[in-house]
Amino acid sequence: METLLSISIALCAGLLVSRFVKPLKMPAVTGYLIAGILIGPYCLGKLGVSGLGFTTMAEVKALSLFNDVALGFIAFAIGNEFRLSQLRHTGRQATVIGIFQALVAAVLVDVVLVALHHFVLGDALPLADAITLGAIATATAPAATLMVVRQYKAKGKLTDLLLPIVALDDAVGLIVFAVSFGVAKAINFGNFDMTSILVEPILEIILSLVLGFVMGSIFSAAEKYFKSNSKRLSLSITFVIMTVALSMIEFEVGGVKIGFSSLLVCMMLGTVFCNVCNFSEEIMGKTDRWTAPLFILFFVLSGAELELGVFKDVSVVCIGAAYIVARSVGKYVGAGVSAKLVHCEPMIQKYLGITLLPQAGVALGMSVTVAQTLGEGGAMVRNIVLFGVLIYELVGPTLTRIALTRAGDIQPKAEAAVSADD
């Protein structure tokens, strides 16, 4: 009963707060995140009254399965953007921009934080932490971006580039993080492990794409045996959930840890499906409508997981502010310069970087790995990332909406339609 009550409270809170933020022209996803913060352990949950919110973080974590499934559907939907017909026009540009902007953000954060370590903070910001935070800066959250695109029915050249770039961030981030974190561990513990630095992340990416391709091929073949839309929709939901489950498998072979990225696996599942199945667009549309409550729950839970306690530590706030500014500048400049290099239109050069600011799940996952490995220094990294995620998730969706509107991908009539639908 308590689990069902928690789910219903989360959904009600998300829907109510989304109404309050509407006059402020904030995307609904921001309202869901604020709702999560309000009913989380740091606000109403502190009252300890069952039915008002989550009283402990353990209650929020108990519903983490819904987050895993929601991320699977988000990645599946992004895979739909990798249609070969579209990639012939945008594939090269998306690849160059996706890699370049991620690396620029990582380098700039590294430079700023390493400078703070040497000239200002000293041991208050260990060198290993500074290098690791640079790698984490590469990651962009696909969930918030996708929700804004869907809510406002964004269409245009910027949107066509944006979603593939956000998807590429996951692969780039995995490699950069593995290398930087390997260097950080070497600084702390005095030994380089080439297996964890290069072999394991590359294997994770390759095996994730292979698993996604296999599941996508089976899924596409199976869909053809069903004629009714309801059964096709049910099969789609089944395969996404099954793929998420399989991507959680971890094992070790000859000292090499084998794992999968659920985002990459489900993204490849959607990519294969949309390119092989000739009725994929219809099924994708129905899946989008089915997942609407699931995504509300996902963002409310994400808001509830944001630990407001990080504001108590002045050093975390100061370093976090430097991290946010350096990463934002890196994303904006990196996207703008690389967009110019591949001859994108001026409006893409100007606004693309703004849409790449949201950060959440992948970055938090990286920070947890750091916290488990580096001890006290890792805890500092995790708190700084939590601070950054809190700011980015609240501000990022609104900035994405503004950028897409000014780029012409969100039309005034689309905003009016959203208001009418709400």
Short mmCIF file of C-alpha atoms in Angstrom, two decimals:
data_model
loop_
_atom_site.label_atom_id
_atom_site.label_comp_id
_atom_site.label_asym_id
_atom_site.label_seq_id
_atom_site.Cartn_x
_atom_site.Cartn_y
_atom_site.Cartn_z
CA MET A 1 0.00 0.00 0.00
CA GLU A 2 2.77 2.45 0.94
CA THR A 3 4.45 2.06 -2.47
CA LEU A 4 1.20 2.74 -4.34
CA LEU A 5 0.50 5.72 -2.10
CA SER A 6 3.98 7.13 -2.75
CA ILE A 7 3.53 6.77 -6.51
CA SER A 8 0.13 8.49 -6.45
CA ILE A 9 1.46 11.34 -4.27
CA ALA A 10 4.40 11.84 -6.62
CA LEU A 11 2.14 11.97 -9.69
CA CYS A 12 -0.34 14.35 -8.03
CA ALA A 13 2.44 16.66 -6.85
CA GLY A 14 4.02 16.72 -10.32
CA LEU A 15 0.75 17.55 -12.05
CA LEU A 16 -0.19 20.27 -9.53
CA VAL A 17 3.16 22.07 -9.56
CA SER A 18 3.32 21.92 -13.38
CA ARG A 19 0.16 24.06 -13.32
CA PHE A 20 1.77 26.64 -11.03
CA VAL A 21 4.90 27.03 -13.19
CA LYS A 22 2.88 27.34 -16.40
CA PRO A 23 2.20 31.13 -16.03
CA LEU A 24 5.97 31.58 -15.58
CA LYS A 25 6.48 29.93 -18.99
CA MET A 26 8.60 27.19 -17.46
CA PRO A 27 8.55 23.76 -19.10
CA ALA A 28 6.47 21.12 -17.32
CA VAL A 29 9.62 19.13 -16.56
CA THR A 30 10.83 21.96 -14.29
CA GLY A 31 7.54 21.79 -12.43
CA TYR A 32 7.96 18.04 -11.93
CA LEU A 33 11.46 18.55 -10.51
CA ILE A 34 10.28 21.29 -8.15
CA ALA A 35 7.44 19.01 -7.03
CA GLY A 36 9.98 16.31 -6.23
CA ILE A 37 12.04 18.72 -4.14
CA LEU A 38 8.92 19.85 -2.25
CA ILE A 39 7.77 16.35 -1.32
CA GLY A 40 11.33 15.10 -0.82
CA PRO A 41 13.14 14.34 2.44
CA TYR A 42 14.52 17.91 2.70
CA CYS A 43 11.15 19.73 2.58
CA LEU A 44 7.74 18.26 3.44
CA GLY A 45 9.36 14.92 4.18
CA LYS A 46 11.05 16.50 7.21
CA LEU A 47 7.65 16.74 8.89
CA GLY A 48 7.59 12.95 9.06
CA VAL A 49 3.92 12.78 8.11
CA SER A 50 3.09 9.81 5.89
CA GLY A 51 1.11 10.99 2.88
CA LEU A 52 2.76 14.42 2.64
CA GLY A 53 5.99 13.30 1.04
CA PHE A 54 9.03 11.06 1.23
CA THR A 55 10.31 11.11 4.81
CA THR A 56 13.65 9.44 4.03
CA MET A 57 15.91 9.06 1.01
CA ALA A 58 15.45 5.30 1.35
CA GLU A 59 11.78 5.72 0.42
CA VAL A 60 12.80 7.54 -2.77
CA LYS A 61 15.45 4.93 -3.62
CA ALA A 62 12.85 2.17 -3.16
CA LEU A 63 11.16 3.43 -6.34
CA SER A 64 14.39 3.57 -8.36
CA LEU A 65 13.15 0.74 -10.59
CA PHE A 66 10.74 3.23 -12.19
CA ASN A 67 13.69 5.51 -12.96
CA ASP A 68 15.55 2.68 -14.71
CA VAL A 69 12.51 1.85 -16.84
CA ALA A 70 11.83 5.51 -17.64
CA LEU A 71 15.43 6.06 -18.77
CA GLY A 72 15.07 3.00 -20.99
CA PHE A 73 12.03 4.50 -22.73
CA ILE A 74 13.77 7.88 -23.02
CA ALA A 75 16.76 6.26 -24.73
CA PHE A 76 14.41 4.19 -26.92
CA ALA A 77 12.69 7.40 -28.06
CA ILE A 78 16.02 9.11 -28.79
CA GLY A 79 17.00 6.11 -30.91
CA ASN A 80 14.13 7.10 -33.17
CA GLU A 81 16.16 10.19 -34.13
CA PHE A 82 18.83 8.01 -35.77
CA ARG A 83 16.89 7.26 -38.92
CA LEU A 84 19.26 6.70 -41.83
CA SER A 85 17.29 9.11 -43.97
CA GLN A 86 18.03 11.89 -41.46
CA LEU A 87 21.59 10.85 -40.66
CA ARG A 88 22.59 11.25 -44.30
CA HIS A 89 22.04 14.98 -43.78
CA THR A 90 23.05 15.50 -40.13
CA GLY A 91 25.16 12.46 -39.14
CA ARG A 92 28.57 13.99 -39.80
CA GLN A 93 27.65 17.28 -38.16
CA ALA A 94 26.15 15.61 -35.08
CA THR A 95 29.20 13.37 -34.64
CA VAL A 96 31.75 16.19 -34.88
CA ILE A 97 29.77 18.52 -32.62
CA GLY A 98 28.92 15.77 -30.12
CA ILE A 99 32.57 14.83 -29.60
CA PHE A 100 34.05 18.35 -29.80
CA GLN A 101 31.72 20.11 -27.36
CA ALA A 102 32.07 17.33 -24.79
CA LEU A 103 35.87 17.49 -24.92
CA VAL A 104 35.94 21.31 -24.74
CA ALA A 105 33.71 21.23 -21.64
CA ALA A 106 35.97 18.62 -20.01
CA VAL A 107 39.17 20.55 -20.78
CA LEU A 108 37.80 23.90 -19.62
CA VAL A 109 36.50 22.47 -16.33
CA ASP A 110 39.86 20.75 -15.80
CA VAL A 111 41.78 23.98 -16.44
CA VAL A 112 39.60 26.07 -14.11
CA LEU A 113 39.53 23.55 -11.25
CA VAL A 114 43.21 22.63 -11.51
CA ALA A 115 44.01 26.37 -11.38
CA LEU A 116 41.84 26.67 -8.26
CA HIS A 117 43.71 23.72 -6.75
CA HIS A 118 47.15 25.23 -7.38
CA PHE A 119 46.54 28.92 -6.69
CA VAL A 120 43.52 29.25 -4.37
CA LEU A 121 42.15 26.20 -2.59
CA GLY A 122 45.08 23.82 -2.32
CA ASP A 123 44.18 20.57 -0.56
CA ALA A 124 40.57 21.73 -0.15
CA LEU A 125 40.18 20.69 -3.79
CA PRO A 126 42.43 17.65 -4.47
CA LEU A 127 43.95 17.39 -7.93
CA ALA A 128 42.31 13.99 -8.48
CA ASP A 129 38.88 15.52 -7.78
CA ALA A 130 39.51 18.39 -10.23
CA ILE A 131 40.47 15.99 -13.05
CA THR A 132 37.49 13.74 -12.36
CA LEU A 133 35.00 16.63 -12.38
CA GLY A 134 36.29 17.63 -15.81
CA ALA A 135 35.32 14.22 -17.16
CA ILE A 136 31.89 14.32 -15.54
CA ALA A 137 31.29 17.69 -17.22
CA THR A 138 30.99 15.93 -20.61
CA ALA A 139 27.62 14.34 -19.79
CA THR A 140 24.33 15.93 -20.89
CA ALA A 141 20.98 14.68 -19.61
CA PRO A 142 18.82 13.42 -22.49
CA ALA A 143 15.64 13.17 -20.43
CA ALA A 144 14.98 16.87 -19.77
CA THR A 145 15.89 17.80 -23.34
CA LEU A 146 13.56 15.20 -24.83
CA MET A 147 10.69 16.29 -22.59
CA VAL A 148 11.01 19.92 -23.69
CA VAL A 149 11.14 18.89 -27.36
CA ARG A 150 8.01 16.78 -26.92
CA GLN A 151 6.03 19.25 -24.85
CA TYR A 152 6.48 22.08 -27.34
CA LYS A 153 6.53 19.83 -30.43
CA ALA A 154 9.85 21.34 -31.46
CA LYS A 155 10.80 20.75 -35.09
CA GLY A 156 13.61 22.17 -37.14
CA LYS A 157 17.29 22.01 -37.93
CA LEU A 158 18.42 22.64 -34.37
CA THR A 159 16.21 19.89 -32.95
CA ASP A 160 17.36 17.47 -35.67
CA LEU A 161 20.95 17.96 -34.50
CA LEU A 162 20.26 18.24 -30.79
CA LEU A 163 18.89 14.78 -29.98
CA PRO A 164 21.64 12.77 -31.75
CA ILE A 165 24.27 14.96 -30.07
CA VAL A 166 22.74 14.37 -26.63
CA ALA A 167 22.78 10.64 -27.33
CA LEU A 168 26.45 10.73 -28.39
CA ASP A 169 27.35 12.43 -25.12
CA ASP A 170 26.84 9.15 -23.27
CA ALA A 171 29.44 7.29 -25.33
CA VAL A 172 31.94 10.16 -25.27
CA GLY A 173 31.39 10.66 -21.55
CA LEU A 174 32.06 7.00 -20.77
CA ILE A 175 35.47 7.06 -22.45
CA VAL A 176 36.57 10.45 -21.10
CA PHE A 177 35.44 9.55 -17.59
CA ALA A 178 37.24 6.19 -17.65
CA VAL A 179 40.53 7.79 -18.75
CA SER A 180 40.32 10.75 -16.34
CA PHE A 181 39.19 8.62 -13.43
CA GLY A 182 42.04 6.21 -14.12
CA VAL A 183 44.48 9.13 -13.90
CA ALA A 184 42.78 10.32 -10.69
CA LYS A 185 43.16 6.89 -9.10
CA ALA A 186 46.81 6.81 -10.15
CA ILE A 187 47.37 10.15 -8.42
CA ASN A 188 45.75 8.87 -5.24
CA PHE A 189 46.98 5.27 -5.19
CA GLY A 190 50.10 5.42 -7.34
CA ASN A 191 49.30 2.85 -10.04
CA PHE A 192 47.88 3.02 -13.59
CA ASP A 193 45.40 0.35 -14.61
CA MET A 194 45.14 0.34 -18.40
CA THR A 195 42.37 -2.26 -18.28
CA SER A 196 39.95 0.00 -16.41
CA ILE A 197 41.16 3.13 -18.26
CA LEU A 198 40.72 1.93 -21.85
CA VAL A 199 39.62 -1.68 -22.24
CA GLU A 200 36.54 -1.71 -20.02
CA PRO A 201 34.86 1.50 -21.29
CA ILE A 202 35.45 0.60 -24.94
CA LEU A 203 34.08 -2.89 -24.32
CA GLU A 204 31.06 -1.40 -22.54
CA ILE A 205 30.23 0.79 -25.51
CA ILE A 206 30.75 -1.96 -28.12
CA LEU A 207 28.84 -4.62 -26.17
CA SER A 208 26.02 -2.18 -25.41
CA LEU A 209 25.58 -1.43 -29.10
CA VAL A 210 25.75 -5.13 -29.97
CA LEU A 211 23.14 -6.06 -27.35
CA GLY A 212 20.89 -3.23 -28.52
CA PHE A 213 21.28 -4.33 -32.15
CA VAL A 214 20.40 -7.95 -31.31
CA MET A 215 17.36 -6.96 -29.23
CA GLY A 216 16.27 -4.45 -31.89
CA SER A 217 16.49 -7.09 -34.63
CA ILE A 218 14.44 -9.60 -32.62
CA PHE A 219 11.94 -6.90 -31.67
CA SER A 220 11.47 -5.73 -35.27
CA ALA A 221 10.97 -9.31 -36.47
CA ALA A 222 8.48 -10.09 -33.69
CA GLU A 223 6.38 -6.98 -34.35
CA LYS A 224 5.49 -8.26 -37.82
CA TYR A 225 3.59 -11.22 -36.33
CA PHE A 226 1.07 -8.92 -34.63
CA LYS A 227 -1.50 -6.86 -36.53
CA SER A 228 -3.44 -4.98 -33.84
CA ASN A 229 -1.96 -1.75 -32.55
CA SER A 230 -2.64 -2.69 -28.93
CA LYS A 231 -0.59 -5.89 -29.20
CA ARG A 232 2.21 -4.09 -31.05
CA LEU A 233 2.27 -1.46 -28.30
CA SER A 234 2.34 -4.17 -25.63
CA LEU A 235 5.23 -5.89 -27.40
CA SER A 236 7.13 -2.58 -27.59
CA ILE A 237 6.76 -2.02 -23.86
CA THR A 238 7.80 -5.61 -23.19
CA PHE A 239 10.98 -5.35 -25.24
CA VAL A 240 12.07 -2.02 -23.74
CA ILE A 241 11.63 -3.37 -20.19
CA MET A 242 13.39 -6.62 -21.13
CA THR A 243 16.27 -4.68 -22.70
CA VAL A 244 16.65 -2.53 -19.57
CA ALA A 245 16.79 -5.70 -17.47
CA LEU A 246 19.43 -7.34 -19.68
CA SER A 247 21.55 -4.18 -19.66
CA MET A 248 21.86 -4.44 -15.87
CA ILE A 249 23.83 -7.68 -16.12
CA GLU A 250 27.45 -7.43 -14.96
CA PHE A 251 30.15 -10.09 -14.90
CA GLU A 252 33.91 -10.50 -15.04
CA VAL A 253 36.05 -12.31 -17.60
CA GLY A 254 39.79 -12.71 -17.03
CA GLY A 255 39.89 -9.77 -14.63
CA VAL A 256 38.00 -7.51 -17.04
CA LYS A 257 34.66 -6.20 -15.78
CA ILE A 258 31.92 -6.52 -18.38
CA GLY A 259 28.90 -4.27 -18.14
CA PHE A 260 26.41 -2.38 -20.31
CA SER A 261 25.09 1.17 -20.57
CA SER A 262 21.30 0.92 -20.49
CA LEU A 263 21.05 4.26 -22.31
CA LEU A 264 23.19 3.05 -25.21
CA VAL A 265 21.50 -0.37 -25.34
CA CYS A 266 17.97 1.07 -25.45
CA MET A 267 19.05 3.79 -27.86
CA MET A 268 20.32 1.13 -30.28
CA LEU A 269 17.08 -0.83 -29.74
CA GLY A 270 15.10 2.20 -30.93
CA THR A 271 17.53 2.92 -33.77
CA VAL A 272 17.26 -0.59 -35.24
CA PHE A 273 13.49 -0.64 -34.81
CA CYS A 274 12.89 2.72 -36.53
CA ASN A 275 15.11 1.76 -39.49
CA VAL A 276 13.86 -1.80 -40.00
CA CYS A 277 10.16 -1.66 -39.18
CA ASN A 278 8.03 0.25 -41.70
CA PHE A 279 5.31 1.12 -39.14
CA SER A 280 7.74 2.21 -36.41
CA GLU A 281 6.62 5.86 -36.37
CA GLU A 282 3.05 4.88 -35.53
CA ILE A 283 4.20 2.58 -32.70
CA MET A 284 6.65 5.19 -31.39
CA GLY A 285 3.81 7.71 -31.23
CA LYS A 286 1.62 5.35 -29.21
CA THR A 287 4.53 4.49 -26.91
CA ASP A 288 5.10 8.19 -26.25
CA ARG A 289 1.52 8.61 -25.04
CA TRP A 290 1.74 5.50 -22.84
CA THR A 291 4.90 6.69 -21.11
CA ALA A 292 3.64 10.19 -20.14
CA PRO A 293 2.77 9.28 -16.49
CA LEU A 294 6.00 7.27 -16.22
CA PHE A 295 8.07 10.31 -17.20
CA ILE A 296 6.23 12.52 -14.68
CA LEU A 297 7.07 10.00 -11.96
CA PHE A 298 10.68 9.84 -13.14
CA PHE A 299 11.23 13.60 -12.86
CA VAL A 300 9.42 13.93 -9.54
CA LEU A 301 11.60 11.15 -8.11
CA SER A 302 14.67 12.83 -9.62
CA GLY A 303 13.73 16.05 -7.82
CA ALA A 304 13.20 14.18 -4.55
CA GLU A 305 16.69 12.68 -4.88
CA LEU A 306 18.36 16.10 -5.09
CA GLU A 307 20.11 16.58 -1.75
CA LEU A 308 19.64 20.17 -0.59
CA GLY A 309 22.13 19.52 2.18
CA VAL A 310 24.97 20.34 -0.23
CA PHE A 311 24.20 24.05 0.29
CA LYS A 312 25.47 23.79 3.88
CA ASP A 313 29.09 23.41 2.75
CA VAL A 314 30.52 26.74 1.54
CA SER A 315 33.44 25.06 -0.25
CA VAL A 316 31.05 22.83 -2.20
CA VAL A 317 28.99 25.87 -3.24
CA CYS A 318 32.08 27.81 -4.38
CA ILE A 319 33.64 24.91 -6.28
CA GLY A 320 30.23 23.97 -7.62
CA ALA A 321 29.71 27.49 -8.95
CA ALA A 322 33.10 27.36 -10.70
CA TYR A 323 32.19 23.93 -12.13
CA ILE A 324 28.84 25.18 -13.44
CA VAL A 325 30.29 28.31 -15.06
CA ALA A 326 33.24 26.48 -16.65
CA ARG A 327 31.08 23.63 -17.97
CA SER A 328 28.43 26.01 -19.33
CA VAL A 329 31.04 28.09 -21.14
CA GLY A 330 32.70 24.91 -22.44
CA LYS A 331 29.44 23.50 -23.78
CA TYR A 332 28.42 26.80 -25.37
CA VAL A 333 31.78 27.61 -26.94
CA GLY A 334 32.49 24.00 -27.95
CA ALA A 335 29.11 23.63 -29.65
CA GLY A 336 29.38 27.02 -31.36
CA VAL A 337 32.90 26.51 -32.69
CA SER A 338 32.31 22.95 -33.90
CA ALA A 339 28.98 23.94 -35.49
CA LYS A 340 30.84 26.62 -37.41
CA LEU A 341 33.53 24.12 -38.47
CA VAL A 342 30.92 21.81 -40.03
CA HIS A 343 29.11 24.75 -41.69
CA CYS A 344 25.91 24.76 -39.64
CA GLU A 345 23.59 27.72 -39.93
CA PRO A 346 24.33 30.78 -37.74
CA MET A 347 21.28 30.22 -35.55
CA ILE A 348 22.50 26.68 -34.75
CA GLN A 349 25.96 28.04 -33.91
CA LYS A 350 24.35 30.57 -31.59
CA TYR A 351 21.78 28.47 -29.73
CA LEU A 352 22.92 24.83 -29.78
CA GLY A 353 25.25 25.14 -26.79
CA ILE A 354 22.46 26.47 -24.57
CA THR A 355 20.39 23.33 -25.15
CA LEU A 356 23.23 21.07 -23.95
CA LEU A 357 23.37 22.33 -20.36
CA PRO A 358 20.96 19.94 -18.52
CA GLN A 359 22.81 17.29 -16.51
CA ALA A 360 21.49 14.46 -14.35
CA GLY A 361 21.48 10.65 -14.46
CA VAL A 362 24.76 9.80 -16.21
CA ALA A 363 26.71 12.42 -14.22
CA LEU A 364 25.21 11.21 -10.94
CA GLY A 365 26.12 7.64 -11.83
CA MET A 366 29.72 8.70 -12.45
CA SER A 367 29.83 10.59 -9.14
CA VAL A 368 28.61 7.53 -7.23
CA THR A 369 31.47 5.49 -8.74
CA VAL A 370 33.94 8.17 -7.64
CA ALA A 371 32.49 8.34 -4.12
CA GLN A 372 32.79 4.58 -3.71
CA THR A 373 36.43 4.56 -4.85
CA LEU A 374 38.12 7.75 -3.66
CA GLY A 375 36.72 7.96 -0.15
CA GLU A 376 36.61 11.48 1.32
CA GLY A 377 37.73 13.09 -1.94
CA GLY A 378 35.06 11.14 -3.79
CA ALA A 379 32.41 12.48 -1.41
CA MET A 380 33.47 16.02 -2.37
CA VAL A 381 33.05 15.17 -6.08
CA ARG A 382 29.61 13.69 -5.47
CA ASN A 383 28.43 16.78 -3.56
CA ILE A 384 29.70 19.15 -6.25
CA VAL A 385 27.95 17.10 -8.95
CA LEU A 386 24.75 17.08 -6.85
CA PHE A 387 24.97 20.87 -6.57
CA GLY A 388 25.50 21.20 -10.32
CA VAL A 389 22.65 18.82 -11.15
CA LEU A 390 20.29 20.72 -8.86
CA ILE A 391 20.99 24.01 -10.66
CA TYR A 392 21.15 22.55 -14.17
CA GLU A 393 17.94 20.54 -13.85
CA LEU A 394 15.96 23.53 -12.59
CA VAL A 395 17.34 26.08 -15.06
CA GLY A 396 18.35 23.90 -18.03
CA PRO A 397 14.88 22.99 -19.38
CA THR A 398 13.80 26.64 -19.42
CA LEU A 399 16.98 27.67 -21.24
CA THR A 400 16.40 24.84 -23.74
CA ARG A 401 12.88 26.11 -24.41
CA ILE A 402 14.12 29.66 -24.91
CA ALA A 403 16.92 28.54 -27.26
CA LEU A 404 14.61 26.37 -29.36
CA THR A 405 12.06 29.17 -29.55
CA ARG A 406 14.61 31.75 -30.68
CA ALA A 407 16.02 29.30 -33.20
CA GLY A 408 12.53 28.96 -34.68
CA ASP A 409 12.05 25.29 -33.76
CA ILE A 410 9.24 26.13 -31.34
CA GLN A 411 6.59 28.21 -33.04
CA PRO A 412 4.29 30.60 -31.13
CA LYS A 413 1.31 28.52 -32.26
CA ALA A 414 2.95 25.43 -30.70
CA GLU A 415 3.25 27.24 -27.34
CA ALA A 416 -0.41 28.25 -27.63
CA ALA A 417 -1.35 24.64 -28.39
CA VAL A 418 0.54 23.49 -25.30
CA SER A 419 -1.36 26.00 -23.19
CA ALA A 420 -4.65 24.80 -24.64
CA ASP A 421 -3.73 21.16 -23.99
CA ASP A 422 -2.82 21.92 -20.39
#
